[in-house]
């Protein structure tokens, strides 16, 4: 389902350098970011079905939501599709998200704690989302987690 008129399969080197600097170094993709269903790394973008594990594949985000230890949803979305989604966001939502993420964050903490509030990310409601940036079978930086309460607050920023 890749549209030939869409962005190329490769990443802009400046984008990758920026993301690499933002997220940190590269390491083996941990199983926490693999598909729970297939028990292996995600092999294609959920939106465009572009392959993700080939040497020329674009970088991609993985997001998984869990409730009481069970996966509620999981997906991998390549950077070109992520950019298209961002382009479709309203200006109000962009401003709200920018303000939301400009708050102090707790970078470098384990995935067991929320990136935004630092609390145990499973929280009293038993919900959390885990995400990371990958390229091929490698994690760029580290995995991050957001508790259910912060996820709800984040979703409230969208118009």
GROMACS .gro file of C-alpha atoms in nm:
model
  159
    1UNK     CA    1   0.000   0.000   0.000
    2UNK     CA    2   0.298   0.229  -0.039
    3UNK     CA    3   0.207   0.517  -0.268
    4UNK     CA    4   0.494   0.590  -0.509
    5UNK     CA    5   0.406   0.961  -0.491
    6UNK     CA    6   0.460   0.961  -0.115
    7UNK     CA    7   0.785   1.028   0.060
    8UNK     CA    8   1.082   0.801  -0.018
    9UNK     CA    9   1.154   0.484   0.178
   10UNK     CA   10   1.472   0.633   0.322
   11UNK     CA   11   1.505   0.892   0.596
   12UNK     CA   12   1.643   1.240   0.562
   13UNK     CA   13   1.993   1.217   0.719
   14UNK     CA   14   1.929   1.540   0.911
   15UNK     CA   15   1.610   1.392   1.061
   16UNK     CA   16   1.792   1.076   1.170
   17UNK     CA   17   2.079   1.277   1.319
   18UNK     CA   18   1.831   1.495   1.509
   19UNK     CA   19   1.637   1.192   1.637
   20UNK     CA   20   1.956   1.006   1.722
   21UNK     CA   21   2.081   1.304   1.925
   22UNK     CA   22   1.742   1.348   2.092
   23UNK     CA   23   1.689   0.983   2.183
   24UNK     CA   24   2.051   0.882   2.244
   25UNK     CA   25   2.254   0.585   2.124
   26UNK     CA   26   2.164   0.268   1.939
   27UNK     CA   27   2.116  -0.078   2.090
   28UNK     CA   28   1.942  -0.407   2.016
   29UNK     CA   29   1.561  -0.369   1.998
   30UNK     CA   30   1.430  -0.506   2.330
   31UNK     CA   31   1.145  -0.761   2.335
   32UNK     CA   32   0.922  -0.509   2.517
   33UNK     CA   33   0.897  -0.332   2.177
   34UNK     CA   34   0.834  -0.649   1.978
   35UNK     CA   35   0.485  -0.752   1.870
   36UNK     CA   36   0.328  -0.952   2.152
   37UNK     CA   37   0.115  -1.129   1.892
   38UNK     CA   38   0.404  -1.240   1.668
   39UNK     CA   39   0.675  -1.258   1.938
   40UNK     CA   40   0.922  -1.076   1.709
   41UNK     CA   41   0.998  -0.720   1.596
   42UNK     CA   42   0.728  -0.547   1.391
   43UNK     CA   43   0.800  -0.613   1.025
   44UNK     CA   44   0.587  -0.346   0.855
   45UNK     CA   45   0.425  -0.007   0.911
   46UNK     CA   46   0.064  -0.035   1.024
   47UNK     CA   47  -0.037   0.254   0.796
   48UNK     CA   48   0.145   0.203   0.463
   49UNK     CA   49   0.276  -0.156   0.509
   50UNK     CA   50   0.629  -0.039   0.424
   51UNK     CA   51   0.888  -0.298   0.539
   52UNK     CA   52   1.066  -0.194   0.859
   53UNK     CA   53   1.343  -0.451   0.898
   54UNK     CA   54   1.529  -0.404   0.568
   55UNK     CA   55   1.860  -0.209   0.561
   56UNK     CA   56   1.701   0.074   0.358
   57UNK     CA   57   1.384   0.088   0.572
   58UNK     CA   58   1.289   0.415   0.744
   59UNK     CA   59   1.306   0.464   1.119
   60UNK     CA   60   0.979   0.395   1.299
   61UNK     CA   61   0.798   0.444   1.628
   62UNK     CA   62   0.658   0.152   1.826
   63UNK     CA   63   0.375   0.210   2.070
   64UNK     CA   64   0.213  -0.049   2.295
   65UNK     CA   65  -0.064   0.003   2.548
   66UNK     CA   66  -0.115  -0.237   2.835
   67UNK     CA   67  -0.389  -0.266   3.092
   68UNK     CA   68  -0.338  -0.498   3.387
   69UNK     CA   69  -0.050  -0.666   3.202
   70UNK     CA   70  -0.248  -0.739   2.884
   71UNK     CA   71  -0.174  -0.567   2.551
   72UNK     CA   72  -0.466  -0.343   2.450
   73UNK     CA   73  -0.305  -0.227   2.126
   74UNK     CA   74   0.035  -0.228   1.961
   75UNK     CA   75   0.170  -0.091   1.637
   76UNK     CA   76   0.471   0.036   1.448
   77UNK     CA   77   0.444   0.354   1.239
   78UNK     CA   78   0.722   0.462   1.002
   79UNK     CA   79   0.852   0.820   1.012
   80UNK     CA   80   0.700   0.921   0.676
   81UNK     CA   81   0.355   0.814   0.803
   82UNK     CA   82   0.420   0.983   1.138
   83UNK     CA   83   0.497   1.307   0.952
   84UNK     CA   84   0.175   1.278   0.752
   85UNK     CA   85  -0.025   1.231   1.072
   86UNK     CA   86   0.146   1.532   1.229
   87UNK     CA   87   0.068   1.741   0.920
   88UNK     CA   88  -0.302   1.663   0.966
   89UNK     CA   89  -0.309   1.789   1.323
   90UNK     CA   90  -0.480   2.121   1.399
   91UNK     CA   91  -0.272   2.422   1.503
   92UNK     CA   92  -0.447   2.423   1.841
   93UNK     CA   93  -0.350   2.060   1.902
   94UNK     CA   94   0.010   2.132   1.799
   95UNK     CA   95   0.033   2.425   2.043
   96UNK     CA   96  -0.126   2.223   2.322
   97UNK     CA   97   0.110   1.929   2.269
   98UNK     CA   98   0.412   2.157   2.248
   99UNK     CA   99   0.316   2.315   2.582
  100UNK     CA  100   0.244   1.973   2.733
  101UNK     CA  101   0.581   1.830   2.635
  102UNK     CA  102   0.773   2.144   2.732
  103UNK     CA  103   0.711   2.051   3.096
  104UNK     CA  104   1.009   1.896   3.272
  105UNK     CA  105   1.050   1.531   3.177
  106UNK     CA  106   1.235   1.250   3.343
  107UNK     CA  107   1.454   1.127   3.061
  108UNK     CA  108   1.668   0.823   3.121
  109UNK     CA  109   1.442   0.651   3.370
  110UNK     CA  110   1.346   0.287   3.343
  111UNK     CA  111   1.033   0.189   3.154
  112UNK     CA  112   0.870   0.100   3.484
  113UNK     CA  113   0.826   0.471   3.559
  114UNK     CA  114   0.631   0.737   3.375
  115UNK     CA  115   0.838   0.968   3.153
  116UNK     CA  116   0.621   1.265   3.251
  117UNK     CA  117   0.544   1.229   3.622
  118UNK     CA  118   0.808   0.976   3.735
  119UNK     CA  119   0.555   0.758   3.915
  120UNK     CA  120   0.526   0.383   3.869
  121UNK     CA  121   0.391   0.383   3.515
  122UNK     CA  122   0.142   0.106   3.577
  123UNK     CA  123  -0.038   0.346   3.811
  124UNK     CA  124  -0.344   0.267   4.018
  125UNK     CA  125  -0.549   0.200   3.705
  126UNK     CA  126  -0.305  -0.064   3.579
  127UNK     CA  127  -0.257   0.117   3.248
  128UNK     CA  128   0.060   0.225   3.072
  129UNK     CA  129   0.193   0.292   2.727
  130UNK     CA  130   0.545   0.196   2.623
  131UNK     CA  131   0.709   0.345   2.318
  132UNK     CA  132   1.041   0.379   2.143
  133UNK     CA  133   1.208   0.483   1.821
  134UNK     CA  134   1.370   0.209   1.615
  135UNK     CA  135   1.549   0.151   1.289
  136UNK     CA  136   1.560  -0.203   1.160
  137UNK     CA  137   1.625  -0.426   1.459
  138UNK     CA  138   1.785  -0.149   1.663
  139UNK     CA  139   1.646   0.083   1.926
  140UNK     CA  140   1.750   0.447   1.893
  141UNK     CA  141   1.788   0.569   2.250
  142UNK     CA  142   1.576   0.390   2.505
  143UNK     CA  143   1.220   0.283   2.570
  144UNK     CA  144   0.985   0.518   2.751
  145UNK     CA  145   0.665   0.466   2.941
  146UNK     CA  146   0.368   0.689   3.023
  147UNK     CA  147   0.115   0.603   3.294
  148UNK     CA  148  -0.259   0.595   3.229
  149UNK     CA  149  -0.323   0.927   3.407
  150UNK     CA  150  -0.063   1.112   3.197
  151UNK     CA  151  -0.192   0.943   2.879
  152UNK     CA  152  -0.542   1.072   2.960
  153UNK     CA  153  -0.403   1.421   3.021
  154UNK     CA  154  -0.208   1.406   2.694
  155UNK     CA  155  -0.516   1.299   2.498
  156UNK     CA  156  -0.704   1.593   2.651
  157UNK     CA  157  -0.464   1.828   2.471
  158UNK     CA  158  -0.597   1.728   2.128
  159UNK     CA  159  -0.873   1.934   1.970
   0.00000   0.00000   0.00000
